[in-house]
Tab-separated table of C-alpha atoms in Angstrom:
chain	number	residue	atom	x	y	z
A	87	MET	CA	89.424	86.305	91.801
A	88	SER	CA	86.338	84.898	92.094
A	89	GLN	CA	83.940	84.627	94.872
A	90	ALA	CA	81.415	81.958	96.162
A	91	LEU	CA	78.578	83.137	98.363
A	92	LEU	CA	77.208	79.951	100.206
A	93	GLY	CA	74.222	79.878	102.750
A	94	GLY	CA	74.955	76.037	103.708
A	95	ALA	CA	78.075	74.467	103.162
A	96	THR	CA	75.989	71.512	101.604
A	97	SER	CA	76.869	68.595	99.320
A	98	ALA	CA	76.313	70.128	96.324
A	99	SER	CA	77.354	73.436	97.339
A	100	LEU	CA	80.959	72.026	98.547
A	101	LYS	CA	81.569	70.218	95.466
A	102	GLN	CA	81.089	72.813	93.467
A	103	LEU	CA	84.026	74.773	95.085
A	104	LEU	CA	86.674	72.425	95.333
A	105	ASP	CA	85.637	71.271	90.919
A	106	HIS	CA	85.664	75.202	91.027
A	107	LEU	CA	89.090	75.738	93.305
A	108	HIS	CA	91.132	72.951	90.951
A	109	SER	CA	92.032	76.272	88.660
A	110	SER	CA	94.441	78.443	89.323
A	111	THR	CA	92.169	81.684	90.094
A	112	PRO	CA	92.555	82.605	93.774
A	113	THR	CA	88.941	82.224	94.840
A	114	ALA	CA	87.252	83.884	98.229
A	115	VAL	CA	84.265	82.292	100.107
A	116	THR	CA	81.473	84.227	101.765
A	117	GLY	CA	78.230	83.624	103.585
A	118	LEU	CA	78.818	80.744	105.753
A	119	PRO	CA	77.526	80.459	108.854
A	120	GLU	CA	79.931	80.437	111.493
A	121	GLY	CA	79.537	76.410	112.944
A	122	GLN	CA	80.695	75.347	109.503
A	123	ALA	CA	83.818	77.934	108.863
A	124	ALA	CA	86.188	75.760	110.290
A	125	PHE	CA	85.264	72.613	108.792
A	126	VAL	CA	84.516	73.767	104.961
A	127	ALA	CA	88.377	75.516	104.866
A	128	SER	CA	89.751	72.244	106.656
A	129	LYS	CA	87.910	70.314	103.863
A	130	LEU	CA	89.309	72.885	101.072
A	131	ALA	CA	92.990	72.261	102.205
A	132	ALA	CA	92.576	68.892	102.857
A	133	ASP	CA	90.987	68.546	99.055
A	134	THR	CA	93.196	70.497	96.968
A	135	GLY	CA	96.444	71.245	99.104
A	136	LYS	CA	96.190	75.038	98.525
A	137	ARG	CA	96.662	77.368	100.999
A	138	VAL	CA	93.509	78.243	102.398
A	139	LEU	CA	93.006	81.659	104.931
A	140	LEU	CA	89.476	81.674	107.099
A	141	VAL	CA	89.453	85.343	108.200
A	142	THR	CA	86.460	85.767	111.631
A	143	ALA	CA	85.392	88.962	113.199
A	144	ASN	CA	87.879	88.519	116.745
A	145	ASP	CA	90.466	86.866	118.380
A	146	LEU	CA	88.692	84.563	120.131
A	147	LYS	CA	86.801	82.923	117.457
A	148	ALA	CA	89.811	83.050	115.355
A	149	SER	CA	91.336	80.894	118.168
A	150	ARG	CA	88.049	78.108	118.400
A	151	ALA	CA	87.864	78.138	114.789
A	152	ALA	CA	92.146	77.118	114.594
A	153	ASP	CA	91.199	74.772	117.554
A	154	ASP	CA	88.520	72.875	115.375
A	155	ALA	CA	90.397	72.975	112.133
A	156	GLN	CA	93.547	70.930	114.121
A	157	GLN	CA	91.192	68.542	115.020
A	158	LEU	CA	90.831	67.697	111.043
A	159	LEU	CA	94.411	68.920	109.859
A	160	GLY	CA	96.437	68.475	112.883
A	161	ALA	CA	99.521	71.165	112.811
A	162	GLN	CA	98.931	72.611	109.352
A	163	ALA	CA	95.921	74.685	111.221
A	164	ALA	CA	97.600	77.796	112.993
A	165	CYS	CA	95.772	80.691	114.400
A	166	LEU	CA	97.252	84.244	114.067
A	167	PRO	CA	96.180	86.325	116.805
A	168	GLY	CA	96.483	90.554	116.487
A	169	GLY	CA	98.779	92.168	118.488
A	170	GLU	CA	97.799	94.335	121.984
A	171	ILE	CA	97.867	97.698	121.668
A	172	ASP	CA	99.022	99.407	125.427
A	173	LEU	CA	97.938	102.652	125.662
A	174	THR	CA	100.004	102.760	128.857
A	175	ARG	CA	103.933	102.896	129.756
A	176	GLY	CA	103.875	99.993	132.725
A	177	ALA	CA	104.866	96.791	131.396
A	178	SER	CA	103.029	94.528	129.279
A	179	SER	CA	102.837	90.639	128.081
A	180	HIS	CA	104.865	89.989	124.966
A	181	GLU	CA	102.918	86.200	124.899
A	182	SER	CA	100.871	87.894	121.611
A	183	ALA	CA	103.728	88.919	120.029
A	184	TRP	CA	105.543	85.611	120.751
A	185	ARG	CA	101.839	83.688	119.262
A	186	ARG	CA	102.031	85.924	116.200
A	187	LEU	CA	106.155	85.312	116.005
A	188	GLU	CA	105.553	81.366	116.350
A	189	THR	CA	103.275	81.188	114.157
A	190	LEU	CA	104.975	83.480	111.255
A	191	THR	CA	107.327	81.277	111.794
A	192	ARG	CA	104.907	78.061	110.309
A	193	VAL	CA	103.535	80.581	107.750
A	194	THR	CA	106.894	81.424	105.735
A	195	GLY	CA	108.019	77.767	106.599
A	196	GLY	CA	105.563	76.257	104.883
A	197	GLU	CA	104.488	74.222	107.470
A	198	THR	CA	100.625	76.324	107.409
A	199	ARG	CA	98.289	75.198	105.224
A	200	LEU	CA	95.413	76.755	106.866
A	201	LEU	CA	95.356	80.222	108.538
A	202	CYS	CA	92.783	81.536	111.255
A	203	THR	CA	92.536	85.135	111.577
A	204	SER	CA	90.951	88.048	113.053
A	205	MET	CA	89.840	90.918	111.153
A	206	ASP	CA	91.906	93.010	113.342
A	207	ALA	CA	95.032	90.792	112.691
A	208	LEU	CA	95.082	91.106	108.955
A	209	MET	CA	94.748	94.552	109.431
A	210	GLN	CA	97.776	94.661	110.996
A	211	ARG	CA	101.629	95.914	109.469
A	212	MET	CA	104.126	93.838	109.034
A	213	GLY	CA	107.272	93.598	107.219
A	214	ALA	CA	108.161	91.534	104.186
A	215	ALA	CA	108.273	88.261	104.610
A	216	ASP	CA	111.874	87.701	102.681
A	217	PRO	CA	113.157	89.976	105.392
A	218	PHE	CA	111.884	87.336	108.081
A	219	ARG	CA	113.629	83.948	106.688
A	220	ALA	CA	116.923	86.119	105.927
A	221	ALA	CA	117.008	86.918	109.197
A	222	THR	CA	116.588	83.247	111.169
A	223	ILE	CA	119.530	81.549	112.156
A	224	ARG	CA	120.130	77.747	111.189
A	225	LEU	CA	122.050	74.955	112.619
A	226	MET	CA	122.588	71.811	112.731
A	227	VAL	CA	125.098	69.361	114.547
A	228	ALA	CA	128.733	69.599	112.670
A	229	ASP	CA	127.905	72.822	111.583
A	230	ARG	CA	130.759	75.380	111.987
A	231	ILE	CA	130.002	79.034	113.630
A	232	ALA	CA	132.050	80.593	115.993
A	233	PRO	CA	129.817	80.842	119.323
A	234	GLU	CA	131.264	84.585	120.005
A	235	GLU	CA	130.039	85.450	116.374
A	236	LEU	CA	125.850	83.928	116.846
A	237	ILE	CA	126.314	85.860	120.508
A	238	HIS	CA	126.994	88.624	118.696
A	239	ARG	CA	124.614	87.843	115.976
A	240	LEU	CA	121.384	87.553	118.370
A	241	THR	CA	121.830	90.388	120.254
A	242	ARG	CA	121.921	92.619	116.992
A	243	MET	CA	118.782	91.064	116.861
A	244	GLY	CA	117.193	91.901	119.767
A	245	TYR	CA	117.842	88.646	122.331
A	246	GLU	CA	118.894	89.910	125.502
A	247	ARG	CA	121.987	88.393	126.916
A	248	VAL	CA	121.982	87.273	130.544
A	249	ASN	CA	123.611	85.289	132.577
A	250	MET	CA	121.258	82.441	132.801
A	251	VAL	CA	117.913	82.022	130.045
A	252	GLU	CA	114.791	82.065	132.277
A	253	GLY	CA	112.328	83.253	129.749
A	254	LYS	CA	111.622	83.761	125.052
A	255	SER	CA	114.360	86.223	123.569
A	256	GLN	CA	117.008	85.356	125.768
A	257	CYS	CA	120.769	84.690	125.379
A	258	ALA	CA	123.322	83.334	127.599
A	259	MET	CA	126.987	81.476	127.255
A	260	ARG	CA	129.202	80.030	129.681
A	261	GLY	CA	132.620	79.004	128.296
A	262	ALA	CA	131.917	76.461	125.005
A	263	ILE	CA	128.055	76.016	125.867
A	264	LEU	CA	125.331	78.901	124.775
A	265	ASP	CA	121.612	78.750	125.614
A	266	VAL	CA	118.811	80.452	123.713
A	267	TYR	CA	114.989	80.208	124.267
A	268	PRO	CA	113.161	81.332	120.703
A	269	PRO	CA	110.813	83.840	120.615
A	270	ALA	CA	108.779	81.487	118.140
A	271	GLY	CA	110.049	78.778	119.603
A	272	SER	CA	108.304	76.057	121.893
A	273	GLN	CA	111.583	75.146	124.068
A	274	SER	CA	114.785	76.628	125.100
A	275	LEU	CA	118.067	75.421	123.121
A	276	ARG	CA	121.691	74.241	124.466
A	277	ILE	CA	124.367	74.382	122.068
A	278	GLU	CA	127.523	72.948	122.675
A	279	PHE	CA	130.825	73.829	120.634
A	280	PHE	CA	133.915	72.032	120.051
A	281	GLY	CA	135.855	74.786	119.218
A	282	ASP	CA	134.011	76.517	116.041
A	283	GLU	CA	131.734	73.212	115.631
A	284	VAL	CA	128.381	72.390	116.619
A	285	ALA	CA	128.613	69.337	118.780
A	286	SER	CA	125.189	69.026	119.923
A	287	ILE	CA	121.962	70.680	120.650
A	288	ARG	CA	119.776	69.888	123.790
A	289	ALA	CA	116.224	71.349	124.498
A	290	PHE	CA	116.519	72.317	128.602
A	291	ASP	CA	114.065	73.392	131.234
A	292	CYS	CA	114.445	76.904	132.122
A	293	LEU	CA	113.450	75.935	135.600
A	294	SER	CA	115.628	73.701	136.378
A	295	GLN	CA	118.547	74.324	133.870
A	296	ARG	CA	118.691	70.597	133.056
A	297	SER	CA	118.901	69.750	129.283
A	298	LEU	CA	116.753	67.325	128.198
A	299	ASP	CA	116.201	65.436	124.468
A	300	ARG	CA	118.966	65.341	121.765
A	301	LEU	CA	118.256	68.084	118.723
A	302	GLU	CA	119.811	67.249	114.748
């Protein structure tokens, strides 16, 4: 791995770095002013087509850098937050875990070119990517799977089976309709079956329980 030390992202130094990155050697860039880091990282991702990892001092700075990068890269920039460490036995929010899962899903799916994260988040242990991909269930309209088999797989993966889906990581089945809210998803899903065939997939509102847009 080669290393580039930049005291400031001048046009000359940035061009030199871009020329260097066209080689296959992984490159670490250090010494960038905080205000320039997101711009330089976005520029590198956009111009080289390579994946870029931007490491900041803490989660707040990582989130701000991702917000800045999204102005240039859109949804191709993402933030991986650190997990909250709960030292009590009381109830705690899973929001941080959901956000990490959402980002990791995008990364393993090849949707992210720039990942902003903190050193603490980077040091947290996590499973390998291949088992994560293998555990992902992908369904399309006209696919065939028994609804009883699907909900059994969901509960084995850790989903909570409830009478009515109201939050992430829950699933419910009423006759030929299976509702599920993926923890890495932005919306809950309603899957309607005709026998063992997926007849339709729709997003739905957890509060009103009304079906929304049709999905494929």
